[in-house]
mmCIF file of C-alpha atoms in Angstrom:
data_model
loop_
_atom_site.group_PDB
_atom_site.id
_atom_site.type_symbol
_atom_site.label_atom_id
_atom_site.label_comp_id
_atom_site.label_asym_id
_atom_site.label_seq_id
_atom_site.Cartn_x
_atom_site.Cartn_y
_atom_site.Cartn_z
ATOM 1 C CA MET A 228 8.192 -21.856 3.551
ATOM 2 C CA THR A 229 5.994 -23.468 6.175
ATOM 3 C CA THR A 230 7.273 -26.785 7.421
ATOM 4 C CA PRO A 231 5.262 -29.645 8.955
ATOM 5 C CA ALA A 232 6.768 -28.803 12.337
ATOM 6 C CA GLU A 233 5.436 -25.274 12.280
ATOM 7 C CA PRO A 234 2.489 -24.896 14.682
ATOM 8 C CA GLN A 235 -0.947 -24.134 13.355
ATOM 9 C CA LEU A 236 -2.007 -20.527 13.856
ATOM 10 C CA SER A 237 -5.581 -20.663 15.123
ATOM 11 C CA LEU A 238 -7.527 -17.438 15.404
ATOM 12 C CA ARG A 239 -9.705 -19.156 17.978
ATOM 13 C CA HIS A 240 -6.683 -19.714 20.230
ATOM 14 C CA ASN A 241 -4.979 -16.405 19.452
ATOM 15 C CA ARG A 242 -7.476 -13.691 20.191
ATOM 16 C CA GLU A 243 -4.864 -10.962 20.133
ATOM 17 C CA PHE A 244 -3.867 -11.788 16.587
ATOM 18 C CA ALA A 245 -7.540 -12.082 15.604
ATOM 19 C CA ARG A 246 -8.273 -8.582 16.948
ATOM 20 C CA PHE A 247 -5.321 -7.166 15.025
ATOM 21 C CA ILE A 248 -6.437 -8.859 11.807
ATOM 22 C CA VAL A 249 -10.018 -7.627 12.180
ATOM 23 C CA ALA A 250 -8.835 -4.082 12.910
ATOM 24 C CA ARG A 251 -6.555 -4.036 9.897
ATOM 25 C CA PHE A 252 -9.275 -5.521 7.693
ATOM 26 C CA LEU A 253 -11.816 -2.870 8.744
ATOM 27 C CA ALA A 254 -9.313 -0.032 8.301
ATOM 28 C CA THR A 255 -8.187 -1.244 4.865
ATOM 29 C CA LEU A 256 -11.790 -1.736 3.737
ATOM 30 C CA ALA A 257 -12.611 1.804 4.872
ATOM 31 C CA VAL A 258 -9.600 3.367 3.153
ATOM 32 C CA GLN A 259 -10.362 1.601 -0.129
ATOM 33 C CA MET A 260 -13.976 2.811 -0.023
ATOM 34 C CA GLN A 261 -12.807 6.346 0.714
ATOM 35 C CA THR A 262 -10.314 6.286 -2.164
ATOM 36 C CA VAL A 263 -13.079 5.553 -4.665
ATOM 37 C CA ALA A 264 -15.337 8.275 -3.262
ATOM 38 C CA VAL A 265 -12.609 10.937 -3.141
ATOM 39 C CA GLY A 266 -11.416 10.209 -6.675
ATOM 40 C CA TRP A 267 -14.885 10.260 -8.192
ATOM 41 C CA GLN A 268 -16.027 13.328 -6.259
ATOM 42 C CA VAL A 269 -12.912 15.389 -7.052
ATOM 43 C CA TYR A 270 -13.056 14.584 -10.752
ATOM 44 C CA ALA A 271 -16.800 15.261 -10.865
ATOM 45 C CA VAL A 272 -16.178 18.746 -9.420
ATOM 46 C CA THR A 273 -13.071 19.814 -11.364
ATOM 47 C CA ARG A 274 -12.940 17.512 -14.434
ATOM 48 C CA ASP A 275 -9.158 17.946 -14.282
ATOM 49 C CA PRO A 276 -6.944 14.811 -14.151
ATOM 50 C CA LEU A 277 -4.193 16.899 -12.551
ATOM 51 C CA ASP A 278 -6.351 17.212 -9.431
ATOM 52 C CA LEU A 279 -6.407 13.419 -9.154
ATOM 53 C CA GLY A 280 -2.615 13.542 -9.090
ATOM 54 C CA LEU A 281 -2.712 16.263 -6.435
ATOM 55 C CA VAL A 282 -4.841 14.002 -4.236
ATOM 56 C CA GLY A 283 -1.928 11.568 -4.202
ATOM 57 C CA LEU A 284 0.687 14.292 -3.754
ATOM 58 C CA SER A 285 -1.136 15.832 -0.793
ATOM 59 C CA GLN A 286 -0.901 12.461 0.975
ATOM 60 C CA PHE A 287 2.668 11.754 -0.077
ATOM 61 C CA LEU A 288 4.380 14.975 1.060
ATOM 62 C CA PRO A 289 3.529 14.644 4.785
ATOM 63 C CA PHE A 290 4.040 10.907 4.511
ATOM 64 C CA VAL A 291 7.599 11.144 3.225
ATOM 65 C CA ALA A 292 8.436 13.976 5.657
ATOM 66 C CA LEU A 293 7.335 12.013 8.735
ATOM 67 C CA ILE A 294 7.967 8.373 7.856
ATOM 68 C CA LEU A 295 11.480 8.106 9.312
ATOM 69 C CA PRO A 296 10.514 9.700 12.650
ATOM 70 C CA ALA A 297 7.449 7.432 12.601
ATOM 71 C CA GLY A 298 9.698 4.382 12.324
ATOM 72 C CA HIS A 299 11.711 5.558 15.329
ATOM 73 C CA VAL A 300 8.516 6.110 17.311
ATOM 74 C CA ALA A 301 7.353 2.593 16.424
ATOM 75 C CA ASP A 302 10.616 1.209 17.847
ATOM 76 C CA SER A 303 10.486 3.228 21.073
ATOM 77 C CA ARG A 304 6.796 3.543 22.042
ATOM 78 C CA ASP A 305 3.773 1.304 22.567
ATOM 79 C CA ARG A 306 2.865 0.211 19.053
ATOM 80 C CA ARG A 307 -0.747 -0.502 20.001
ATOM 81 C CA ARG A 308 -1.429 3.062 21.095
ATOM 82 C CA ILE A 309 0.282 4.505 18.035
ATOM 83 C CA LEU A 310 -1.798 2.391 15.674
ATOM 84 C CA ALA A 311 -5.027 3.241 17.516
ATOM 85 C CA ALA A 312 -4.196 6.958 17.285
ATOM 86 C CA CYS A 313 -3.546 6.609 13.551
ATOM 87 C CA PHE A 314 -6.893 4.928 12.939
ATOM 88 C CA ALA A 315 -8.577 7.620 15.057
ATOM 89 C CA LEU A 316 -7.026 10.379 12.925
ATOM 90 C CA GLN A 317 -8.168 8.597 9.764
ATOM 91 C CA CYS A 318 -11.658 8.426 11.247
ATOM 92 C CA ALA A 319 -11.529 12.189 11.860
ATOM 93 C CA CYS A 320 -10.521 12.666 8.207
ATOM 94 C CA ALA A 321 -13.557 10.675 7.083
ATOM 95 C CA LEU A 322 -15.799 12.874 9.237
ATOM 96 C CA LEU A 323 -14.267 16.007 7.709
ATOM 97 C CA LEU A 324 -14.906 14.636 4.220
ATOM 98 C CA LEU A 325 -18.466 13.860 5.307
ATOM 99 C CA ALA A 326 -18.949 17.463 6.414
ATOM 100 C CA LEU A 327 -17.515 18.796 3.145
ATOM 101 C CA ALA A 328 -19.712 16.504 1.045
ATOM 102 C CA ALA A 329 -22.841 17.364 3.045
ATOM 103 C CA ARG A 330 -22.190 21.091 2.637
ATOM 104 C CA GLY A 331 -21.500 20.752 -1.077
ATOM 105 C CA LEU A 332 -18.100 20.704 -2.727
ATOM 106 C CA ASP A 333 -17.214 23.325 -5.326
ATOM 107 C CA SER A 334 -13.412 23.099 -5.077
ATOM 108 C CA ALA A 335 -10.911 20.306 -4.495
ATOM 109 C CA ARG A 336 -8.712 22.344 -2.157
ATOM 110 C CA PRO A 337 -10.497 21.366 1.084
ATOM 111 C CA VAL A 338 -10.130 17.710 0.064
ATOM 112 C CA PHE A 339 -6.395 18.208 -0.436
ATOM 113 C CA ALA A 340 -6.152 19.616 3.100
ATOM 114 C CA VAL A 341 -7.904 16.578 4.553
ATOM 115 C CA MET A 342 -5.632 14.278 2.559
ATOM 116 C CA VAL A 343 -2.625 15.943 4.197
ATOM 117 C CA LEU A 344 -3.966 14.820 7.593
ATOM 118 C CA PHE A 345 -4.628 11.405 6.139
ATOM 119 C CA GLY A 346 -1.028 11.226 4.913
ATOM 120 C CA ILE A 347 0.199 12.019 8.438
ATOM 121 C CA ALA A 348 -1.850 9.136 9.820
ATOM 122 C CA ARG A 349 -0.537 6.742 7.171
ATOM 123 C CA ALA A 350 3.052 7.773 7.885
ATOM 124 C CA PHE A 351 2.794 6.445 11.423
ATOM 125 C CA ALA A 352 0.387 3.575 10.736
ATOM 126 C CA MET A 353 2.408 1.737 8.072
ATOM 127 C CA PRO A 354 5.671 1.060 9.964
ATOM 128 C CA THR A 355 3.823 0.584 13.250
ATOM 129 C CA GLY A 356 1.437 -2.023 11.862
ATOM 130 C CA GLN A 357 4.242 -3.926 10.130
ATOM 131 C CA ALA A 358 6.371 -3.903 13.286
ATOM 132 C CA LEU A 359 3.488 -4.846 15.589
ATOM 133 C CA LEU A 360 2.550 -8.109 13.871
ATOM 134 C CA PRO A 361 5.646 -10.124 14.939
ATOM 135 C CA ASN A 362 4.960 -9.131 18.562
ATOM 136 C CA LEU A 363 1.515 -10.751 18.538
ATOM 137 C CA VAL A 364 2.342 -14.328 17.536
ATOM 138 C CA PRO A 365 4.992 -16.914 18.472
ATOM 139 C CA ARG A 366 8.072 -16.751 16.281
ATOM 140 C CA ALA A 367 7.459 -20.287 15.002
ATOM 141 C CA ALA A 368 3.995 -19.279 13.781
ATOM 142 C CA PHE A 369 5.068 -16.028 12.143
ATOM 143 C CA GLY A 370 5.006 -17.470 8.621
ATOM 144 C CA ARG A 371 1.357 -18.437 8.918
ATOM 145 C CA ALA A 372 0.561 -15.091 10.530
ATOM 146 C CA VAL A 373 2.035 -13.262 7.542
ATOM 147 C CA ALA A 374 -0.013 -15.411 5.170
ATOM 148 C CA VAL A 375 -3.264 -14.727 7.039
ATOM 149 C CA ASN A 376 -2.450 -11.030 7.337
ATOM 150 C CA SER A 377 -1.701 -10.708 3.619
ATOM 151 C CA SER A 378 -4.807 -12.648 2.646
ATOM 152 C CA THR A 379 -7.176 -10.499 4.715
ATOM 153 C CA TRP A 380 -5.551 -7.359 3.330
ATOM 154 C CA GLN A 381 -6.148 -8.596 -0.209
ATOM 155 C CA VAL A 382 -9.778 -9.421 0.577
ATOM 156 C CA ALA A 383 -10.301 -5.886 1.894
ATOM 157 C CA THR A 384 -8.531 -4.465 -1.149
ATOM 158 C CA ILE A 385 -10.855 -6.442 -3.417
ATOM 159 C CA ALA A 386 -14.090 -5.732 -1.547
ATOM 160 C CA GLY A 387 -13.447 -2.102 -0.600
ATOM 161 C CA PRO A 388 -13.456 -0.432 -4.028
ATOM 162 C CA ALA A 389 -16.462 -2.400 -5.277
ATOM 163 C CA LEU A 390 -18.378 -1.643 -2.073
ATOM 164 C CA GLY A 391 -17.363 2.004 -2.241
ATOM 165 C CA GLY A 392 -18.551 2.310 -5.829
ATOM 166 C CA VAL A 393 -21.930 0.770 -5.035
ATOM 167 C CA VAL A 394 -22.470 2.801 -1.865
ATOM 168 C CA TYR A 395 -21.477 5.969 -3.748
ATOM 169 C CA LEU A 396 -24.700 5.578 -5.724
ATOM 170 C CA LEU A 397 -26.405 6.655 -2.472
ATOM 171 C CA GLY A 398 -24.192 9.726 -2.283
ATOM 172 C CA ALA A 399 -20.685 10.627 -1.148
ATOM 173 C CA PRO A 400 -21.832 11.442 2.423
ATOM 174 C CA VAL A 401 -23.055 7.860 2.852
ATOM 175 C CA VAL A 402 -19.623 6.516 1.845
ATOM 176 C CA TYR A 403 -17.759 8.793 4.256
ATOM 177 C CA ALA A 404 -20.147 7.986 7.114
ATOM 178 C CA THR A 405 -19.599 4.264 6.521
ATOM 179 C CA VAL A 406 -15.838 4.791 6.430
ATOM 180 C CA ALA A 407 -15.941 6.649 9.770
ATOM 181 C CA VAL A 408 -17.901 3.837 11.426
ATOM 182 C CA LEU A 409 -15.493 1.177 10.154
ATOM 183 C CA LEU A 410 -12.448 3.132 11.355
ATOM 184 C CA ALA A 411 -14.022 3.732 14.764
ATOM 185 C CA ALA A 412 -14.508 -0.034 15.079
ATOM 186 C CA ALA A 413 -10.847 -0.543 14.103
ATOM 187 C CA VAL A 414 -9.772 1.836 16.879
ATOM 188 C CA ALA A 415 -11.801 -0.158 19.412
ATOM 189 C CA MET A 416 -10.244 -3.437 18.264
ATOM 190 C CA VAL A 417 -6.679 -2.119 18.558
ATOM 191 C CA LEU A 418 -7.342 -0.618 21.993
ATOM 192 C CA SER A 419 -8.557 -4.046 23.163
ATOM 193 C CA LEU A 420 -5.139 -5.617 22.453
ATOM 194 C CA ARG A 421 -3.368 -6.733 25.595
ATOM 195 C CA ALA A 422 -0.232 -8.063 23.929
ATOM 196 C CA GLY A 423 2.153 -6.501 21.462
ATOM 197 C CA GLY A 424 3.068 -3.413 23.460
ATOM 198 C CA ARG A 425 6.517 -2.039 23.882
ATOM 199 C CA ASP A 426 9.049 -4.549 25.128
ATOM 200 C CA ALA A 427 10.199 -3.391 28.541
ATOM 201 C CA ALA A 428 13.685 -4.716 27.812
ATOM 202 C CA ARG A 429 14.013 -2.453 24.768
ATOM 203 C CA SER A 430 15.363 0.953 25.679
ATOM 204 C CA ALA A 431 14.219 4.045 23.844
ATOM 205 C CA GLU A 432 17.057 5.236 21.609
ATOM 206 C CA PRO A 433 17.325 9.048 21.649
ATOM 207 C CA LEU A 434 15.826 10.699 18.591
ATOM 208 C CA GLY A 435 18.580 11.950 16.301
ATOM 209 C CA TRP A 436 19.994 11.534 12.825
ATOM 210 C CA GLU A 437 21.859 8.405 13.909
ATOM 211 C CA ALA A 438 18.616 6.759 15.003
ATOM 212 C CA LEU A 439 16.512 8.077 12.121
ATOM 213 C CA LEU A 440 18.912 6.910 9.437
ATOM 214 C CA SER A 441 19.726 3.494 10.916
ATOM 215 C CA GLY A 442 16.976 1.820 8.900
ATOM 216 C CA LEU A 443 18.194 3.463 5.709
ATOM 217 C CA ARG A 444 21.770 2.361 6.392
ATOM 218 C CA PHE A 445 20.548 -1.176 7.008
ATOM 219 C CA VAL A 446 18.758 -1.259 3.646
ATOM 220 C CA ARG A 447 21.762 0.206 1.829
ATOM 221 C CA SER A 448 23.984 -2.502 3.300
ATOM 222 C CA ARG A 449 21.744 -5.194 1.738
ATOM 223 C CA ARG A 450 21.980 -4.674 -2.021
ATOM 224 C CA LEU A 451 19.434 -7.401 -2.674
ATOM 225 C CA VAL A 452 16.876 -5.608 -0.518
ATOM 226 C CA LEU A 453 17.778 -2.224 -1.990
ATOM 227 C CA GLY A 454 17.508 -3.529 -5.549
ATOM 228 C CA ALA A 455 14.163 -5.233 -4.934
ATOM 229 C CA ILE A 456 12.416 -2.316 -3.259
ATOM 230 C CA SER A 457 13.851 0.327 -5.611
ATOM 231 C CA LEU A 458 12.804 -1.726 -8.651
ATOM 232 C CA ASP A 459 9.269 -1.884 -7.293
ATOM 233 C CA LEU A 460 9.381 1.861 -6.552
ATOM 234 C CA PHE A 461 10.268 3.029 -10.047
ATOM 235 C CA ALA A 462 8.243 0.394 -11.874
ATOM 236 C CA VAL A 463 5.019 1.407 -10.104
ATOM 237 C CA LEU A 464 5.987 5.098 -10.091
ATOM 238 C CA PHE A 465 6.042 5.288 -13.883
ATOM 239 C CA GLY A 466 3.499 2.580 -14.598
ATOM 240 C CA GLY A 467 0.844 3.516 -12.055
ATOM 241 C CA ALA A 468 -2.465 4.127 -13.797
ATOM 242 C CA THR A 469 -4.824 3.758 -10.848
ATOM 243 C CA ALA A 470 -4.975 7.520 -10.186
ATOM 244 C CA LEU A 471 -6.540 7.963 -13.626
ATOM 245 C CA LEU A 472 -9.239 5.328 -13.163
ATOM 246 C CA PRO A 473 -11.939 7.970 -12.520
ATOM 247 C CA VAL A 474 -11.073 9.509 -15.910
ATOM 248 C CA TYR A 475 -11.297 6.123 -17.636
ATOM 249 C CA ALA A 476 -14.574 5.289 -15.868
ATOM 250 C CA ALA A 477 -16.166 8.634 -16.765
ATOM 251 C CA ASP A 478 -14.724 9.629 -20.141
ATOM 252 C CA VAL A 479 -13.121 6.571 -21.775
ATOM 253 C CA LEU A 480 -15.164 3.540 -20.730
ATOM 254 C CA HIS A 481 -18.335 5.408 -19.639
ATOM 255 C CA VAL A 482 -19.188 3.035 -16.773
ATOM 256 C CA GLY A 483 -19.964 5.454 -13.906
ATOM 257 C CA PRO A 484 -19.066 5.122 -10.193
ATOM 258 C CA ALA A 485 -20.116 1.471 -9.985
ATOM 259 C CA GLY A 486 -17.805 0.667 -12.879
ATOM 260 C CA LEU A 487 -15.068 2.652 -11.167
ATOM 261 C CA GLY A 488 -15.514 0.432 -8.123
ATOM 262 C CA TRP A 489 -14.926 -2.660 -10.259
ATOM 263 C CA LEU A 490 -11.906 -1.061 -11.930
ATOM 264 C CA ARG A 491 -10.509 -0.392 -8.468
ATOM 265 C CA THR A 492 -11.278 -3.979 -7.451
ATOM 266 C CA ALA A 493 -9.584 -5.703 -10.407
ATOM 267 C CA PRO A 494 -6.005 -5.012 -9.203
ATOM 268 C CA GLY A 495 -6.795 -6.575 -5.835
ATOM 269 C CA ILE A 496 -8.260 -9.664 -7.500
ATOM 270 C CA GLY A 497 -5.137 -10.082 -9.622
ATOM 271 C CA ALA A 498 -2.838 -9.662 -6.629
ATOM 272 C CA ALA A 499 -4.923 -12.049 -4.527
ATOM 273 C CA LEU A 500 -4.964 -14.790 -7.180
ATOM 274 C CA CYS A 501 -1.221 -14.452 -7.615
ATOM 275 C CA GLY A 502 -0.771 -14.528 -3.839
ATOM 276 C CA VAL A 503 -2.746 -17.770 -3.586
ATOM 277 C CA ALA A 504 -0.644 -19.282 -6.366
ATOM 278 C CA LEU A 505 2.573 -18.263 -4.599
ATOM 279 C CA GLY A 506 1.253 -19.726 -1.352
ATOM 280 C CA LEU A 507 0.486 -23.058 -2.997
ATOM 281 C CA SER A 508 3.676 -23.122 -5.073
ATOM 282 C CA PRO A 509 6.282 -20.749 -3.587
ATOM 283 C CA ILE A 510 9.149 -19.499 -5.712
ATOM 284 C CA ALA A 511 12.009 -21.907 -5.047
ATOM 285 C CA ARG A 512 14.403 -21.146 -7.914
ATOM 286 C CA HIS A 513 15.382 -18.154 -10.047
ATOM 287 C CA ALA A 514 13.592 -15.689 -7.748
ATOM 288 C CA GLY A 515 15.403 -12.776 -9.368
ATOM 289 C CA ARG A 516 14.160 -13.700 -12.817
ATOM 290 C CA TRP A 517 10.655 -14.011 -11.441
ATOM 291 C CA VAL A 518 10.929 -10.478 -10.028
ATOM 292 C CA PHE A 519 11.957 -8.989 -13.360
ATOM 293 C CA GLY A 520 9.372 -11.095 -15.172
ATOM 294 C CA GLY A 521 6.680 -9.726 -12.892
ATOM 295 C CA VAL A 522 7.753 -6.148 -13.619
ATOM 296 C CA ILE A 523 7.732 -6.809 -17.369
ATOM 297 C CA VAL A 524 4.217 -8.275 -17.145
ATOM 298 C CA TYR A 525 3.181 -5.201 -15.148
ATOM 299 C CA GLY A 526 4.524 -2.853 -17.844
ATOM 300 C CA VAL A 527 2.967 -4.714 -20.765
ATOM 301 C CA ALA A 528 -0.419 -4.935 -19.010
ATOM 302 C CA THR A 529 -0.255 -1.182 -18.292
ATOM 303 C CA ILE A 530 0.189 -0.494 -22.009
ATOM 304 C CA VAL A 531 -2.772 -2.752 -22.841
ATOM 305 C CA PHE A 532 -4.941 -0.990 -20.264
ATOM 306 C CA GLY A 533 -3.955 2.433 -21.564
ATOM 307 C CA ALA A 534 -4.913 1.560 -25.131
ATOM 308 C CA SER A 535 -8.092 -0.347 -24.262
ATOM 309 C CA GLY A 536 -11.542 1.021 -24.998
ATOM 310 C CA SER A 537 -13.310 -2.079 -23.685
ATOM 311 C CA PHE A 538 -14.433 -2.318 -20.077
ATOM 312 C CA TRP A 539 -13.811 -6.067 -19.883
ATOM 313 C CA LEU A 540 -10.371 -5.857 -21.513
ATOM 314 C CA SER A 541 -9.494 -3.046 -19.113
ATOM 315 C CA LEU A 542 -10.544 -5.201 -16.146
ATOM 316 C CA ALA A 543 -8.424 -8.080 -17.438
ATOM 317 C CA ALA A 544 -5.418 -5.809 -17.994
ATOM 318 C CA LEU A 545 -5.667 -4.403 -14.444
ATOM 319 C CA LEU A 546 -5.939 -7.934 -13.062
ATOM 320 C CA VAL A 547 -2.835 -9.131 -14.928
ATOM 321 C CA MET A 548 -0.965 -5.912 -14.129
ATOM 322 C CA CYS A 549 -1.216 -6.337 -10.363
ATOM 323 C CA ALA A 550 -0.659 -10.080 -10.523
ATOM 324 C CA GLY A 551 2.742 -9.244 -12.002
ATOM 325 C CA ASP A 552 3.380 -6.621 -9.337
ATOM 326 C CA MET A 553 2.504 -9.132 -6.609
ATOM 327 C CA VAL A 554 5.556 -11.235 -7.518
ATOM 328 C CA SER A 555 7.993 -8.414 -6.745
ATOM 329 C CA VAL A 556 6.031 -7.526 -3.607
ATOM 330 C CA TYR A 557 6.270 -11.146 -2.462
ATOM 331 C CA VAL A 558 10.052 -11.355 -2.861
ATOM 332 C CA ARG A 559 10.615 -7.909 -1.347
ATOM 333 C CA HIS A 560 8.510 -8.764 1.702
ATOM 334 C CA LEU A 561 10.450 -11.969 2.339
ATOM 335 C CA LEU A 562 13.810 -10.227 1.991
ATOM 336 C CA VAL A 563 12.869 -7.434 4.404
ATOM 337 C CA GLN A 564 11.296 -9.693 7.033
ATOM 338 C CA LEU A 565 14.005 -12.354 6.997
ATOM 339 C CA GLU A 566 16.935 -9.964 7.347
ATOM 340 C CA THR A 567 15.607 -7.375 9.828
ATOM 341 C CA PRO A 568 16.128 -7.683 13.625
ATOM 342 C CA ASP A 569 13.181 -6.644 15.829
ATOM 343 C CA GLU A 570 14.957 -3.703 17.459
ATOM 344 C CA ILE A 571 15.056 -1.797 14.164
ATOM 345 C CA ARG A 572 12.060 -3.374 12.442
ATOM 346 C CA GLY A 573 10.035 -0.190 12.730
ATOM 347 C CA ARG A 574 12.740 1.923 11.084
ATOM 348 C CA VAL A 575 13.398 -0.591 8.317
ATOM 349 C CA SER A 576 9.634 -0.873 7.767
ATOM 350 C CA ALA A 577 9.581 2.925 7.542
ATOM 351 C CA VAL A 578 12.181 2.866 4.758
ATOM 352 C CA ASN A 579 10.191 0.189 2.967
ATOM 353 C CA ALA A 580 7.069 2.319 3.460
ATOM 354 C CA VAL A 581 8.826 5.300 1.850
ATOM 355 C CA PHE A 582 9.370 3.255 -1.288
ATOM 356 C CA ILE A 583 5.793 1.971 -1.230
ATOM 357 C CA GLY A 584 4.345 5.416 -0.572
ATOM 358 C CA ALA A 585 6.494 7.030 -3.238
ATOM 359 C CA SER A 586 5.459 4.446 -5.820
ATOM 360 C CA ASN A 587 1.765 4.889 -4.959
ATOM 361 C CA GLU A 588 1.077 8.520 -4.011
ATOM 362 C CA LEU A 589 3.951 10.091 -5.983
ATOM 363 C CA GLY A 590 3.071 7.781 -8.870
ATOM 364 C CA GLU A 591 -0.479 9.122 -8.771
ATOM 365 C CA PHE A 592 0.865 12.657 -8.988
ATOM 366 C CA GLU A 593 3.123 11.707 -11.901
ATOM 367 C CA SER A 594 0.177 10.129 -13.704
ATOM 368 C CA GLY A 595 -1.978 13.204 -13.151
ATOM 369 C CA VAL A 596 0.733 15.564 -14.433
ATOM 370 C CA THR A 597 1.498 13.527 -17.557
ATOM 371 C CA ALA A 598 -2.223 13.105 -18.257
ATOM 372 C CA ALA A 599 -2.662 16.884 -18.057
ATOM 373 C CA TRP A 600 0.295 17.361 -20.422
ATOM 374 C CA PHE A 601 -0.164 14.601 -22.988
ATOM 375 C CA GLY A 602 -3.692 13.317 -22.451
ATOM 376 C CA THR A 603 -4.898 10.389 -20.363
ATOM 377 C CA VAL A 604 -4.368 7.510 -22.798
ATOM 378 C CA PRO A 605 -0.880 8.570 -24.003
ATOM 379 C CA ALA A 606 0.215 9.137 -20.387
ATOM 380 C CA VAL A 607 -0.675 5.577 -19.366
ATOM 381 C CA ILE A 608 0.963 4.035 -22.447
ATOM 382 C CA VAL A 609 4.172 6.038 -21.968
ATOM 383 C CA GLY A 610 4.185 5.016 -18.306
ATOM 384 C CA GLY A 611 4.029 1.350 -19.248
ATOM 385 C CA CYS A 612 6.935 1.795 -21.647
ATOM 386 C CA ALA A 613 8.924 3.547 -18.899
ATOM 387 C CA THR A 614 8.309 0.564 -16.600
ATOM 388 C CA LEU A 615 9.832 -1.775 -19.189
ATOM 389 C CA ALA A 616 12.832 0.566 -19.480
ATOM 390 C CA VAL A 617 13.275 0.512 -15.689
ATOM 391 C CA ALA A 618 13.309 -3.296 -15.707
ATOM 392 C CA GLY A 619 16.102 -3.308 -18.281
ATOM 393 C CA LEU A 620 18.141 -0.710 -16.400
ATOM 394 C CA TRP A 621 17.809 -2.472 -13.038
ATOM 395 C CA TRP A 622 18.891 -5.766 -14.647
ATOM 396 C CA ARG A 623 22.239 -4.086 -15.311
ATOM 397 C CA LEU A 624 22.491 -2.059 -12.085
ATOM 398 C CA PHE A 625 21.689 -4.977 -9.737
ATOM 399 C CA PRO A 626 23.073 -8.153 -11.337
ATOM 400 C CA GLU A 627 22.947 -9.900 -7.956
ATOM 401 C CA LEU A 628 19.176 -9.421 -7.923
ATOM 402 C CA SER A 629 18.771 -10.987 -11.361
ATOM 403 C CA ARG A 630 20.844 -13.962 -10.113
ATOM 404 C CA LEU A 631 18.843 -14.345 -6.876
#
């Protein structure tokens, strides 16, 4: 919690931090716009919900294969250059999608190939960006930096899908061209950073299993951290319905790409409102119960969304769903940041990113597979029920988390 003695973090006086925030905002905005366009375009071509799951899987497989080496690289190389290279690769992916859309898409396979490259970029960008932030601000101002960073990310998450849905009305090529421009600007902002590079006093640890697994061993040694991030993993893995939003927008709610943009935006609004509430009134007691309560709210809201045939009820359910998820994200973030030393922050962030990536991309694949098997609506409802079952199981497996 911020204390009165903590210095004010002024973007005007901290240009390095401001550049980082702007770069991350532009990149997040671009990725959210691209997600809407890819989902709508793939489903419009194939009309198969399984392909929406494969979009997530094609990003997750390279991500999970490279994330641990990426964490080691973030701890041993200049984090600014790594992040700039990641944004540049994402920009190249947007240009490839632009070329595919301009030529005319009759199969989803080329999109899957581009998403593999995108997954590679994300594998290195996530731990690097998380590890870079503490190097850009004074330690005493880190709490405020995290708050500003989280807030701008939420704003981009809210604005990106809605903007992507509206711009998609002009055509998929227009969306991908806009995404490429935004990512190119993000590259320029990161390259302009003068601070935050590799600490000269930190020696590069040789790449090997000992180095790669050090972050995993650190997480395993902290059962509170392990319980929090694994709970979030399995709750979102089974309860994730966002991959099926194009199906709901097209076939269930009949609201088109603009409506899909708003459906994509609602989770960000819920998370942002919850984040503001937590900032104004931080959790001070019974944090463990709050975590499990958030997961239960997430599961119940997922069931409501799955059964809803109303656009406005669906928006409300998505908003509440991600407000509940934000509580567990909040506690997990504090646990990871407070207990991780800088010399292994990249590797611990990589482990955390594995859980996040698995819950998102692998969750999208799971949703696509179950929707292809059982139908879209039953798949979402069953997923919400599975989330509630996970909450009950984790209450017994990690009693120290429930008592936190």
